[in-house]
Amino acid sequence: MGVGYLRVQASAGGALPISDAEVTIKQRRADGVYSYKTHTDLDGKTEDVPMPGVSVNCTLTPGCKPPIYGFCDVDIAADGFVTMHIDGVEIVETQTAILPVNMFPLASEARPVTDVTIEIAPVSLEFCEGNCKFPPPIARASKEVFIPDYITVHLGRPLDTTAQNVRVPFIDYIKNVTSSEIYSTWPLESLKANVHAIVTFALNRIYTEWYPSRGYNFDITNSTSYDQYYRYGGPIYESIAQVVDEYFNVYAHRFGFRNPYFTQYCNGTTSTCPGMSQWGTVTLANRGLNALEILRSYYPRDLQLSVAETVRGITESFPGTPLTLGDESEKVRRMQNDLNRIKINYPLIPAIPNPNGYFGPETQNAVITFQRVFNLPADGVVDRTTWNAISRIFVAVSRLAELDGEGIRYTIGEAPPNIVLSQGSRGDAVMEMQFILQVVSMFYPSVPPVLIDGVFGSIDRNAVIAFQSTFGLSQTGTVNAATWDKLYAVYRGIRENAAAPVLK
């Protein structure tokens, strides 16, 4: 058994790094339980911790069962936040596992929840049985193929009403699913083919509005009987993340059609389907086929790969050519200002003292640090991947700042309003409820965002039910005294414990 690496990255709200969090890594080994402690830096990251991992050969051999001591459990504790216990993180030799941990602020109440445990199942190659992905029924189609900023995932089968929904950035969803469906050790062209298939599968669900058109309040499930495997709280692998960063907006379609093809797939060993064999992509990549040739081996021969030009959640599209040392333009100035704003939340990124549009050594240094913080190749060049990452993070930190500015207008008081709200209610109390739900949705992916318009509609009711489910209240969809109290306690906890300038 060789050595792999684990890097923990703790944050809250998607844009607030948790510094000085205590990280405890425990691994069962032949000679007992190994335990190692470390802390996150100012940007919420640990060093790469070397650990014995599953053999690369095992990840390249169908039917090989990884040994139990190739897995570890991770505890993350930080002042003001719920302690997270992530069990079953797989370590693979030569690979770097990145564990993104979403930390929940402690609620401001007498007995807040102080611990959350998430158990990570093995990659789906280990347990997928039968025909894993069913073809879609007829559903309406959107007019445009676009990359959404977020995707809502149902953590169970479609009819499982006990399963939660979580709202996840689309690119993070693709990284998680790819890391959950296949192994990061596979050949590059195999990784690319699988990423293309996974992106296209998700976009097909979104384009056809398959679930919303049937009355569901989510975009996709994580059940391998219906969709792709998303492991809530699960790790991503660096080699996979780098491929996804480059190709998250590339999808497959047939010649003459713009709609994303339904890229059904299965592992190809214990399960079969009329689509791509995941293990088969390894064989074809080893024969020298590229990603498109691999896809055409399983899907129609006229399959094409195209870029979805509309990427939601990005303020300005990539300028077309990479920005590098010596360049001078308005695009450079825009990028410099974005990095300076991101630095407020991620202090290890050096400031660019004179954002005048000239790409000098100080800008290059800031770009390199940004790339390291967000697990990108640290070459100091702002290519499409880095440009999109800067734009996404800028939007995330700016959104938190905007919410805080809105909070000043709503002047949340010492005690919640003495009024019961339900669908159809209107007025200032509804706006206050909507604002609190909007803030909570930034830190709890199970609570969907709402519009702050003063009208209690069906979207607000669904958000209230999700909030009640998340915090153990009766799921009535009505904001009574108990729900008001919990809304206030969670909101105050966010303000008291989320350590960022925008929330102070």
Short mmCIF file of C-alpha atoms in Angstrom, two decimals:
data_model
loop_
_atom_site.label_atom_id
_atom_site.label_comp_id
_atom_site.label_asym_id
_atom_site.label_seq_id
_atom_site.Cartn_x
_atom_site.Cartn_y
_atom_site.Cartn_z
CA MET A 1 0.00 0.00 0.00
CA GLY A 2 1.45 3.33 -1.11
CA VAL A 3 0.94 6.88 0.11
CA GLY A 4 -1.92 9.22 -0.78
CA TYR A 5 -2.72 12.69 0.53
CA LEU A 6 -5.61 14.42 2.26
CA ARG A 7 -6.26 18.18 2.18
CA VAL A 8 -9.13 19.57 4.24
CA GLN A 9 -10.71 22.87 3.20
CA ALA A 10 -13.17 24.37 5.71
CA SER A 11 -15.50 27.23 4.88
CA ALA A 12 -18.94 28.63 5.64
CA GLY A 13 -21.38 30.18 3.26
CA GLY A 14 -19.29 29.13 0.28
CA ALA A 15 -17.03 32.16 0.61
CA LEU A 16 -15.91 32.44 4.23
CA PRO A 17 -12.79 30.38 5.04
CA ILE A 18 -12.64 28.96 8.56
CA SER A 19 -9.14 29.57 9.91
CA ASP A 20 -7.52 27.80 12.85
CA ALA A 21 -10.05 24.97 12.80
CA GLU A 22 -8.73 21.87 14.54
CA VAL A 23 -8.68 18.91 12.17
CA THR A 24 -8.31 15.39 13.54
CA ILE A 25 -7.69 12.57 11.07
CA LYS A 26 -8.17 9.00 12.25
CA GLN A 27 -7.38 5.87 10.27
CA ARG A 28 -7.70 2.22 11.21
CA ARG A 29 -4.52 0.34 10.37
CA ALA A 30 -3.20 -3.16 10.89
CA ASP A 31 -1.30 -2.03 13.99
CA GLY A 32 -4.12 0.01 15.54
CA VAL A 33 -5.79 3.40 15.08
CA TYR A 34 -3.60 6.21 13.74
CA SER A 35 -4.53 9.76 14.75
CA TYR A 36 -3.10 13.03 13.46
CA LYS A 37 -4.05 16.61 14.35
CA THR A 38 -3.51 19.77 12.36
CA HIS A 39 -5.12 23.20 11.85
CA THR A 40 -6.44 25.16 8.91
CA ASP A 41 -4.60 28.28 7.72
CA LEU A 42 -6.05 31.75 7.10
CA ASP A 43 -7.69 30.52 3.91
CA GLY A 44 -9.27 27.51 5.61
CA LYS A 45 -6.89 24.85 4.27
CA THR A 46 -4.67 22.26 5.87
CA GLU A 47 -1.38 21.04 4.52
CA ASP A 48 -1.46 17.88 2.41
CA VAL A 49 -1.37 15.09 4.99
CA PRO A 50 0.35 11.89 3.73
CA MET A 51 -1.49 8.67 4.57
CA PRO A 52 -1.51 5.04 3.45
CA GLY A 53 -4.04 4.67 0.65
CA VAL A 54 -5.81 2.17 -1.54
CA SER A 55 -3.49 0.69 -4.16
CA VAL A 56 -3.67 2.33 -7.58
CA ASN A 57 -3.84 -1.17 -9.06
CA CYS A 58 -7.04 -1.80 -7.11
CA THR A 59 -8.66 1.28 -8.64
CA LEU A 60 -7.73 0.06 -12.11
CA THR A 61 -9.09 -3.46 -11.64
CA PRO A 62 -12.85 -4.14 -11.85
CA GLY A 63 -14.14 -6.11 -8.87
CA CYS A 64 -11.24 -5.23 -6.56
CA LYS A 65 -12.57 -4.38 -3.10
CA PRO A 66 -10.56 -1.58 -1.42
CA PRO A 67 -9.25 -2.52 2.05
CA ILE A 68 -10.92 -0.87 5.02
CA TYR A 69 -7.65 0.74 6.08
CA GLY A 70 -7.66 2.80 2.89
CA PHE A 71 -10.32 4.99 4.49
CA CYS A 72 -10.16 7.60 7.24
CA ASP A 73 -12.48 9.62 9.46
CA VAL A 74 -12.09 13.38 9.81
CA ASP A 75 -13.29 15.67 12.63
CA ILE A 76 -13.30 19.45 12.12
CA ALA A 77 -13.88 21.74 15.10
CA ALA A 78 -13.81 25.55 15.21
CA ASP A 79 -14.99 28.11 17.74
CA GLY A 80 -18.52 29.24 16.98
CA PHE A 81 -19.26 26.39 14.56
CA VAL A 82 -20.86 22.97 14.70
CA THR A 83 -18.21 20.23 14.89
CA MET A 84 -18.28 18.14 11.72
CA HIS A 85 -17.52 14.40 11.68
CA ILE A 86 -16.87 13.07 8.16
CA ASP A 87 -16.51 9.28 8.15
CA GLY A 88 -15.26 7.08 5.32
CA VAL A 89 -13.02 9.40 3.27
CA GLU A 90 -11.17 7.27 0.75
CA ILE A 91 -7.41 7.73 0.37
CA VAL A 92 -5.83 6.46 -2.86
CA GLU A 93 -2.09 6.15 -3.28
CA THR A 94 -0.45 8.91 -5.39
CA GLN A 95 -3.73 10.90 -5.32
CA THR A 96 -4.72 14.01 -3.38
CA ALA A 97 -8.17 13.90 -1.83
CA ILE A 98 -9.62 17.35 -1.17
CA LEU A 99 -12.30 17.34 1.53
CA PRO A 100 -14.42 20.51 1.29
CA VAL A 101 -16.20 20.93 4.61
CA ASN A 102 -19.18 23.26 4.89
CA MET A 103 -19.22 24.49 8.50
CA PHE A 104 -22.51 25.48 10.14
CA PRO A 105 -22.48 28.44 12.57
CA LEU A 106 -23.74 27.58 16.05
CA ALA A 107 -27.24 28.90 16.64
CA SER A 108 -27.70 31.55 19.29
CA GLU A 109 -29.85 29.56 21.72
CA ALA A 110 -29.59 27.62 24.97
CA ARG A 111 -28.98 24.17 23.44
CA PRO A 112 -27.79 24.45 19.84
CA VAL A 113 -26.81 21.43 17.78
CA THR A 114 -23.07 21.04 18.37
CA ASP A 115 -22.14 17.98 16.26
CA VAL A 116 -23.04 16.67 12.81
CA THR A 117 -21.90 13.33 11.40
CA ILE A 118 -21.77 12.52 7.68
CA GLU A 119 -20.99 8.98 6.54
CA ILE A 120 -19.48 8.69 3.06
CA ALA A 121 -20.32 5.58 1.03
CA PRO A 122 -17.80 4.05 -1.44
CA VAL A 123 -17.75 5.18 -5.08
CA SER A 124 -20.78 3.89 -6.97
CA LEU A 125 -18.63 1.43 -8.94
CA GLU A 126 -18.62 -0.65 -5.76
CA PHE A 127 -22.38 -1.05 -5.30
CA CYS A 128 -24.25 -0.13 -8.48
CA GLU A 129 -26.51 -3.01 -9.50
CA GLY A 130 -28.85 -3.54 -12.42
CA ASN A 131 -29.58 -0.84 -14.98
CA CYS A 132 -28.34 2.17 -13.06
CA LYS A 133 -29.63 5.05 -15.17
CA PHE A 134 -33.15 5.02 -16.59
CA PRO A 135 -34.00 6.91 -19.80
CA PRO A 136 -35.97 10.11 -19.26
CA PRO A 137 -39.72 10.45 -19.84
CA ILE A 138 -41.05 13.14 -22.13
CA ALA A 139 -40.68 16.56 -20.54
CA ARG A 140 -40.71 20.15 -21.66
CA ALA A 141 -37.44 21.68 -22.80
CA SER A 142 -35.89 25.06 -22.09
CA LYS A 143 -34.93 27.35 -24.96
CA GLU A 144 -31.25 27.57 -24.15
CA VAL A 145 -28.48 25.25 -23.06
CA PHE A 146 -26.80 27.01 -20.15
CA ILE A 147 -24.62 26.20 -17.19
CA PRO A 148 -26.57 26.98 -14.01
CA ASP A 149 -24.82 28.58 -11.08
CA TYR A 150 -26.50 26.08 -8.71
CA ILE A 151 -28.23 22.73 -8.99
CA THR A 152 -30.69 21.33 -6.44
CA VAL A 153 -30.01 17.68 -5.58
CA HIS A 154 -32.52 15.38 -3.87
CA LEU A 155 -30.59 13.05 -1.55
CA GLY A 156 -32.67 9.96 -2.29
CA ARG A 157 -35.12 8.46 -4.75
CA PRO A 158 -37.65 10.87 -6.28
CA LEU A 159 -40.60 9.72 -4.15
CA ASP A 160 -38.63 9.64 -0.90
CA THR A 161 -40.19 12.58 0.92
CA THR A 162 -37.92 12.09 3.94
CA ALA A 163 -34.79 12.86 1.90
CA GLN A 164 -33.44 16.40 1.96
CA ASN A 165 -32.70 18.65 -0.97
CA VAL A 166 -29.35 20.44 -1.10
CA ARG A 167 -28.45 23.36 -3.32
CA VAL A 168 -24.91 23.01 -4.69
CA PRO A 169 -22.78 25.12 -7.06
CA PHE A 170 -22.93 23.31 -10.40
CA ILE A 171 -19.17 22.96 -10.80
CA ASP A 172 -18.87 21.53 -7.27
CA TYR A 173 -21.66 19.10 -8.08
CA ILE A 174 -19.78 17.84 -11.15
CA LYS A 175 -16.54 17.44 -9.16
CA ASN A 176 -18.34 15.53 -6.43
CA VAL A 177 -20.26 13.26 -8.81
CA THR A 178 -17.18 12.44 -10.87
CA SER A 179 -15.23 11.67 -7.69
CA SER A 180 -18.16 9.51 -6.54
CA GLU A 181 -18.79 7.66 -9.80
CA ILE A 182 -15.25 6.71 -10.91
CA TYR A 183 -11.63 6.63 -9.73
CA SER A 184 -9.29 9.58 -10.04
CA THR A 185 -6.45 7.29 -11.18
CA TRP A 186 -8.02 6.55 -14.55
CA PRO A 187 -6.28 7.74 -17.75
CA LEU A 188 -6.81 11.40 -18.66
CA GLU A 189 -8.96 10.73 -21.74
CA SER A 190 -11.11 8.38 -19.68
CA LEU A 191 -11.55 11.08 -17.03
CA LYS A 192 -12.48 13.61 -19.71
CA ALA A 193 -15.01 11.25 -21.33
CA ASN A 194 -16.66 10.60 -17.97
CA VAL A 195 -16.75 14.30 -17.11
CA HIS A 196 -18.38 15.06 -20.48
CA ALA A 197 -20.97 12.35 -19.85
CA ILE A 198 -21.67 13.55 -16.29
CA VAL A 199 -21.98 17.21 -17.31
CA THR A 200 -24.26 16.29 -20.22
CA PHE A 201 -26.43 14.02 -18.05
CA ALA A 202 -26.99 16.85 -15.57
CA LEU A 203 -27.65 19.41 -18.31
CA ASN A 204 -30.17 17.03 -19.92
CA ARG A 205 -32.10 16.93 -16.65
CA ILE A 206 -32.00 20.73 -16.43
CA TYR A 207 -32.74 21.35 -20.14
CA THR A 208 -35.77 19.04 -20.14
CA GLU A 209 -36.89 20.25 -16.71
CA TRP A 210 -37.56 16.59 -16.06
CA TYR A 211 -38.25 16.76 -12.33
CA PRO A 212 -39.78 20.27 -12.04
CA SER A 213 -42.15 19.45 -14.90
CA ARG A 214 -43.48 16.57 -12.78
CA GLY A 215 -44.05 18.73 -9.73
CA TYR A 216 -40.79 18.02 -7.86
CA ASN A 217 -38.88 20.87 -6.20
CA PHE A 218 -35.42 19.68 -7.29
CA ASP A 219 -33.38 19.30 -10.47
CA ILE A 220 -31.88 15.85 -10.00
CA THR A 221 -31.59 13.02 -7.45
CA ASN A 222 -28.50 11.24 -6.17
CA SER A 223 -30.05 7.79 -6.62
CA THR A 224 -28.08 5.64 -9.07
CA SER A 225 -31.37 4.02 -10.09
CA TYR A 226 -32.38 7.32 -11.66
CA ASP A 227 -29.50 9.75 -11.82
CA GLN A 228 -25.87 10.29 -10.85
CA TYR A 229 -24.27 9.62 -7.50
CA TYR A 230 -23.70 12.77 -5.46
CA ARG A 231 -22.15 12.10 -2.03
CA TYR A 232 -23.18 14.89 0.32
CA GLY A 233 -20.09 15.93 2.27
CA GLY A 234 -17.87 13.69 0.17
CA PRO A 235 -14.32 14.32 -1.06
CA ILE A 236 -13.17 15.38 -4.49
CA TYR A 237 -9.86 14.38 -6.04
CA GLU A 238 -7.39 16.87 -7.39
CA SER A 239 -6.89 15.19 -10.76
CA ILE A 240 -10.66 15.11 -11.31
CA ALA A 241 -11.13 18.69 -10.10
CA GLN A 242 -8.60 19.97 -12.64
CA VAL A 243 -10.43 18.25 -15.50
CA VAL A 244 -13.80 19.58 -14.33
CA ASP A 245 -12.46 23.12 -13.96
CA GLU A 246 -11.52 23.00 -17.64
CA TYR A 247 -14.55 21.19 -19.07
CA PHE A 248 -17.52 21.91 -16.77
CA ASN A 249 -19.29 23.84 -19.57
CA VAL A 250 -18.64 21.33 -22.38
CA TYR A 251 -21.56 19.03 -23.24
CA ALA A 252 -22.42 16.37 -25.82
CA HIS A 253 -25.20 16.59 -28.39
CA ARG A 254 -26.05 15.03 -31.74
CA PHE A 255 -25.19 16.81 -34.98
CA GLY A 256 -27.98 19.22 -35.90
CA PHE A 257 -29.47 19.25 -32.39
CA ARG A 258 -28.60 21.59 -29.53
CA ASN A 259 -30.23 19.68 -26.68
CA PRO A 260 -27.85 17.75 -24.40
CA TYR A 261 -27.88 14.06 -25.27
CA PHE A 262 -29.08 11.70 -22.55
CA THR A 263 -25.68 10.18 -21.73
CA GLN A 264 -26.83 7.09 -19.89
CA TYR A 265 -23.97 5.08 -18.37
CA CYS A 266 -23.23 2.28 -15.92
CA ASN A 267 -20.14 0.57 -14.57
CA GLY A 268 -20.15 -2.05 -17.34
CA THR A 269 -19.29 -4.99 -15.07
CA THR A 270 -21.93 -5.67 -12.40
CA SER A 271 -24.46 -3.50 -14.26
CA THR A 272 -25.20 -3.00 -17.95
CA CYS A 273 -27.19 -0.41 -19.84
CA PRO A 274 -27.63 0.92 -23.39
CA GLY A 275 -24.96 3.53 -22.88
CA MET A 276 -21.40 4.10 -21.78
CA SER A 277 -19.43 1.56 -19.75
CA GLN A 278 -17.39 3.40 -17.14
CA TRP A 279 -14.81 0.63 -16.89
CA GLY A 280 -14.84 0.38 -20.68
CA THR A 281 -13.61 3.96 -20.96
CA VAL A 282 -10.40 2.89 -19.24
CA THR A 283 -9.78 0.15 -21.80
CA LEU A 284 -10.47 2.49 -24.73
CA ALA A 285 -8.27 5.26 -23.30
CA ASN A 286 -5.43 2.76 -22.90
CA ARG A 287 -5.87 1.88 -26.58
CA GLY A 288 -5.21 5.52 -27.48
CA LEU A 289 -8.75 6.82 -28.08
CA ASN A 290 -9.47 10.41 -27.10
CA ALA A 291 -12.50 11.49 -25.07
CA LEU A 292 -14.79 12.17 -28.05
CA GLU A 293 -13.83 8.89 -29.70
CA ILE A 294 -14.63 7.09 -26.46
CA LEU A 295 -18.05 8.74 -26.29
CA ARG A 296 -18.79 7.85 -29.91
CA SER A 297 -17.96 4.23 -29.12
CA TYR A 298 -21.05 4.09 -26.89
CA TYR A 299 -23.35 6.81 -28.16
CA PRO A 300 -24.33 7.83 -31.75
CA ARG A 301 -21.43 8.38 -34.13
CA ASP A 302 -22.61 11.91 -34.91
CA LEU A 303 -22.15 13.01 -31.31
CA GLN A 304 -20.53 16.43 -30.97
CA LEU A 305 -18.98 18.36 -28.10
CA SER A 306 -19.94 22.01 -27.68
CA VAL A 307 -19.35 24.77 -25.16
CA ALA A 308 -22.37 26.20 -23.36
CA GLU A 309 -21.52 29.87 -23.71
CA THR A 310 -23.94 31.07 -21.02
CA VAL A 311 -22.52 30.36 -17.58
CA ARG A 312 -24.76 31.77 -14.89
CA GLY A 313 -23.16 33.13 -11.76
CA ILE A 314 -20.24 34.65 -13.70
CA THR A 315 -20.29 38.41 -14.00
CA GLU A 316 -18.35 38.71 -17.25
CA SER A 317 -17.33 36.15 -19.83
CA PHE A 318 -13.74 35.14 -20.47
CA PRO A 319 -11.99 37.66 -22.77
CA GLY A 320 -11.04 34.95 -25.27
CA THR A 321 -7.28 34.83 -24.75
CA PRO A 322 -5.41 34.23 -21.47
CA LEU A 323 -4.22 37.20 -19.46
CA THR A 324 -0.57 37.02 -18.50
CA LEU A 325 2.43 39.02 -17.32
CA GLY A 326 2.85 42.24 -19.35
CA ASP A 327 -0.75 42.44 -20.60
CA GLU A 328 -2.63 45.71 -20.22
CA SER A 329 -6.38 46.07 -20.68
CA GLU A 330 -9.72 46.81 -19.06
CA LYS A 331 -10.16 43.05 -18.54
CA VAL A 332 -6.96 43.00 -16.47
CA ARG A 333 -8.24 45.88 -14.35
CA ARG A 334 -11.54 44.05 -13.80
CA MET A 335 -9.70 40.93 -12.72
CA GLN A 336 -7.46 42.93 -10.36
CA ASN A 337 -10.43 44.55 -8.64
CA ASP A 338 -12.15 41.18 -8.26
CA LEU A 339 -9.05 39.69 -6.63
CA ASN A 340 -8.76 42.64 -4.24
CA ARG A 341 -12.39 42.08 -3.18
CA ILE A 342 -11.83 38.34 -2.75
CA LYS A 343 -8.80 39.09 -0.58
CA ILE A 344 -11.08 40.53 2.13
CA ASN A 345 -12.38 37.01 2.72
CA TYR A 346 -9.18 35.15 1.78
CA PRO A 347 -6.39 37.14 3.42
CA LEU A 348 -3.47 35.05 2.15
CA ILE A 349 -4.09 36.46 -1.32
CA PRO A 350 -1.79 39.51 -1.57
CA ALA A 351 -3.33 42.88 -2.35
CA ILE A 352 -2.79 44.46 -5.75
CA PRO A 353 -1.94 48.03 -4.65
CA ASN A 354 -2.56 49.74 -7.97
CA PRO A 355 -5.29 47.97 -10.01
CA ASN A 356 -4.67 50.03 -13.13
CA GLY A 357 -5.12 47.34 -15.79
CA TYR A 358 -1.42 46.45 -16.10
CA PHE A 359 -0.56 42.80 -15.39
CA GLY A 360 2.66 43.21 -13.42
CA PRO A 361 4.53 40.97 -10.95
CA GLU A 362 2.22 41.94 -8.05
CA THR A 363 -0.82 40.86 -10.06
CA GLN A 364 0.90 37.64 -11.07
CA ASN A 365 1.68 36.88 -7.43
CA ALA A 366 -1.96 37.46 -6.45
CA VAL A 367 -3.13 35.18 -9.27
CA ILE A 368 -0.72 32.40 -8.24
CA THR A 369 -1.89 32.58 -4.63
CA PHE A 370 -5.54 32.55 -5.71
CA GLN A 371 -4.87 29.48 -7.83
CA ARG A 372 -3.22 27.70 -4.89
CA VAL A 373 -6.07 28.57 -2.54
CA PHE A 374 -8.67 27.20 -4.96
CA ASN A 375 -6.72 24.12 -6.07
CA LEU A 376 -5.90 25.29 -9.60
CA PRO A 377 -2.58 24.87 -11.43
CA ALA A 378 -0.52 27.74 -10.00
CA ASP A 379 1.07 29.16 -13.16
CA GLY A 380 0.05 32.82 -12.76
CA VAL A 381 -1.84 32.82 -16.06
CA VAL A 382 -5.50 33.81 -16.09
CA ASP A 383 -6.87 31.31 -18.59
CA ARG A 384 -10.57 30.47 -18.98
CA THR A 385 -10.48 28.19 -15.93
CA THR A 386 -8.90 30.77 -13.61
CA TRP A 387 -11.02 33.61 -15.00
CA ASN A 388 -14.22 31.67 -14.31
CA ALA A 389 -13.01 30.72 -10.82
CA ILE A 390 -12.19 34.34 -9.95
CA SER A 391 -15.60 35.43 -11.21
CA ARG A 392 -17.46 32.71 -9.26
CA ILE A 393 -15.70 33.49 -5.99
CA PHE A 394 -16.16 37.24 -6.50
CA VAL A 395 -19.90 36.70 -6.95
CA ALA A 396 -20.04 34.56 -3.79
CA VAL A 397 -18.25 37.05 -1.54
CA SER A 398 -20.18 39.97 -3.03
CA ARG A 399 -23.48 38.21 -2.42
CA LEU A 400 -22.69 37.91 1.27
CA ALA A 401 -21.81 41.59 1.40
CA GLU A 402 -25.05 42.54 -0.36
CA LEU A 403 -27.09 40.49 2.08
CA ASP A 404 -25.40 42.21 4.99
CA GLY A 405 -26.19 45.59 3.47
CA GLU A 406 -29.81 44.56 3.06
CA GLY A 407 -29.84 43.47 6.70
CA ILE A 408 -29.30 47.06 7.80
CA ARG A 409 -32.59 47.98 6.11
CA TYR A 410 -34.58 45.21 7.78
CA THR A 411 -33.25 46.01 11.29
CA ILE A 412 -33.81 42.60 12.84
CA GLY A 413 -34.93 43.34 16.41
CA GLU A 414 -34.29 41.77 19.81
CA ALA A 415 -37.48 39.69 19.68
CA PRO A 416 -39.21 38.14 16.67
CA PRO A 417 -42.54 39.57 15.48
CA ASN A 418 -45.61 38.38 17.34
CA ILE A 419 -47.41 37.29 14.19
CA VAL A 420 -48.10 33.98 12.44
CA LEU A 421 -47.26 33.94 8.74
CA SER A 422 -48.56 31.54 6.11
CA GLN A 423 -48.88 31.40 2.35
CA GLY A 424 -50.72 34.52 1.22
CA SER A 425 -49.40 36.77 4.00
CA ARG A 426 -47.94 40.13 3.05
CA GLY A 427 -46.05 42.97 4.64
CA ASP A 428 -42.89 43.90 6.54
CA ALA A 429 -42.88 40.76 8.68
CA VAL A 430 -42.85 38.64 5.52
CA MET A 431 -39.89 40.63 4.20
CA GLU A 432 -38.06 40.09 7.49
CA MET A 433 -38.73 36.34 7.28
CA GLN A 434 -37.58 36.27 3.65
CA PHE A 435 -34.39 38.15 4.46
CA ILE A 436 -33.49 35.74 7.28
CA LEU A 437 -34.22 32.73 5.05
CA GLN A 438 -32.01 34.24 2.35
CA VAL A 439 -29.12 34.61 4.81
CA VAL A 440 -29.65 31.10 6.19
CA SER A 441 -29.69 29.65 2.64
CA MET A 442 -26.11 30.90 2.18
CA PHE A 443 -24.87 28.72 5.05
CA TYR A 444 -27.26 25.74 4.93
CA PRO A 445 -27.52 24.11 1.48
CA SER A 446 -30.77 22.36 2.48
CA VAL A 447 -32.59 25.71 2.69
CA PRO A 448 -33.38 27.18 -0.75
CA PRO A 449 -33.12 30.94 -1.39
CA VAL A 450 -36.19 33.15 -1.73
CA LEU A 451 -37.04 36.54 -3.17
CA ILE A 452 -37.43 39.43 -0.74
CA ASP A 453 -40.67 40.92 -2.02
CA GLY A 454 -42.98 40.94 1.00
CA VAL A 455 -45.35 38.33 -0.45
CA PHE A 456 -45.48 34.84 1.13
CA GLY A 457 -45.73 32.58 -1.93
CA SER A 458 -45.29 28.87 -2.65
CA ILE A 459 -41.49 29.24 -2.98
CA ASP A 460 -41.38 30.80 0.48
CA ARG A 461 -43.52 27.99 1.89
CA ASN A 462 -41.14 25.38 0.47
CA ALA A 463 -38.20 27.27 1.99
CA VAL A 464 -39.94 27.42 5.38
CA ILE A 465 -40.60 23.67 5.24
CA ALA A 466 -36.95 23.04 4.35
CA PHE A 467 -35.87 25.26 7.24
CA GLN A 468 -38.19 23.45 9.64
CA SER A 469 -36.92 20.07 8.42
CA THR A 470 -33.27 21.14 8.77
CA PHE A 471 -33.74 22.34 12.35
CA GLY A 472 -36.08 19.65 13.66
CA LEU A 473 -39.35 21.58 13.70
CA SER A 474 -42.79 20.43 12.60
CA GLN A 475 -42.92 20.82 8.82
CA THR A 476 -46.05 22.94 8.56
CA GLY A 477 -44.90 25.63 6.14
CA THR A 478 -46.32 28.17 8.60
CA VAL A 479 -44.10 30.57 10.53
CA ASN A 480 -45.41 30.28 14.07
CA ALA A 481 -43.72 31.32 17.33
CA ALA A 482 -41.40 28.28 17.40
CA THR A 483 -40.28 28.84 13.83
CA TRP A 484 -39.74 32.57 14.45
CA ASP A 485 -37.61 31.75 17.50
CA LYS A 486 -35.47 29.31 15.49
CA LEU A 487 -35.14 31.75 12.58
CA TYR A 488 -33.83 34.39 14.97
CA ALA A 489 -31.50 31.96 16.77
CA VAL A 490 -29.95 30.69 13.54
CA TYR A 491 -29.64 34.20 12.07
CA ARG A 492 -27.98 35.56 15.22
CA GLY A 493 -25.64 32.59 15.29
CA ILE A 494 -24.54 33.37 11.76
CA ARG A 495 -23.86 37.01 12.63
CA GLU A 496 -22.06 36.16 15.85
CA ASN A 497 -19.94 33.27 14.57
CA ALA A 498 -19.34 33.73 10.85
CA ALA A 499 -15.97 35.49 11.05
CA ALA A 500 -15.96 37.75 8.01
CA PRO A 501 -15.96 41.53 7.65
CA VAL A 502 -19.13 41.43 5.55
CA LEU A 503 -21.14 39.95 8.42
CA LYS A 504 -19.94 42.28 11.18
#
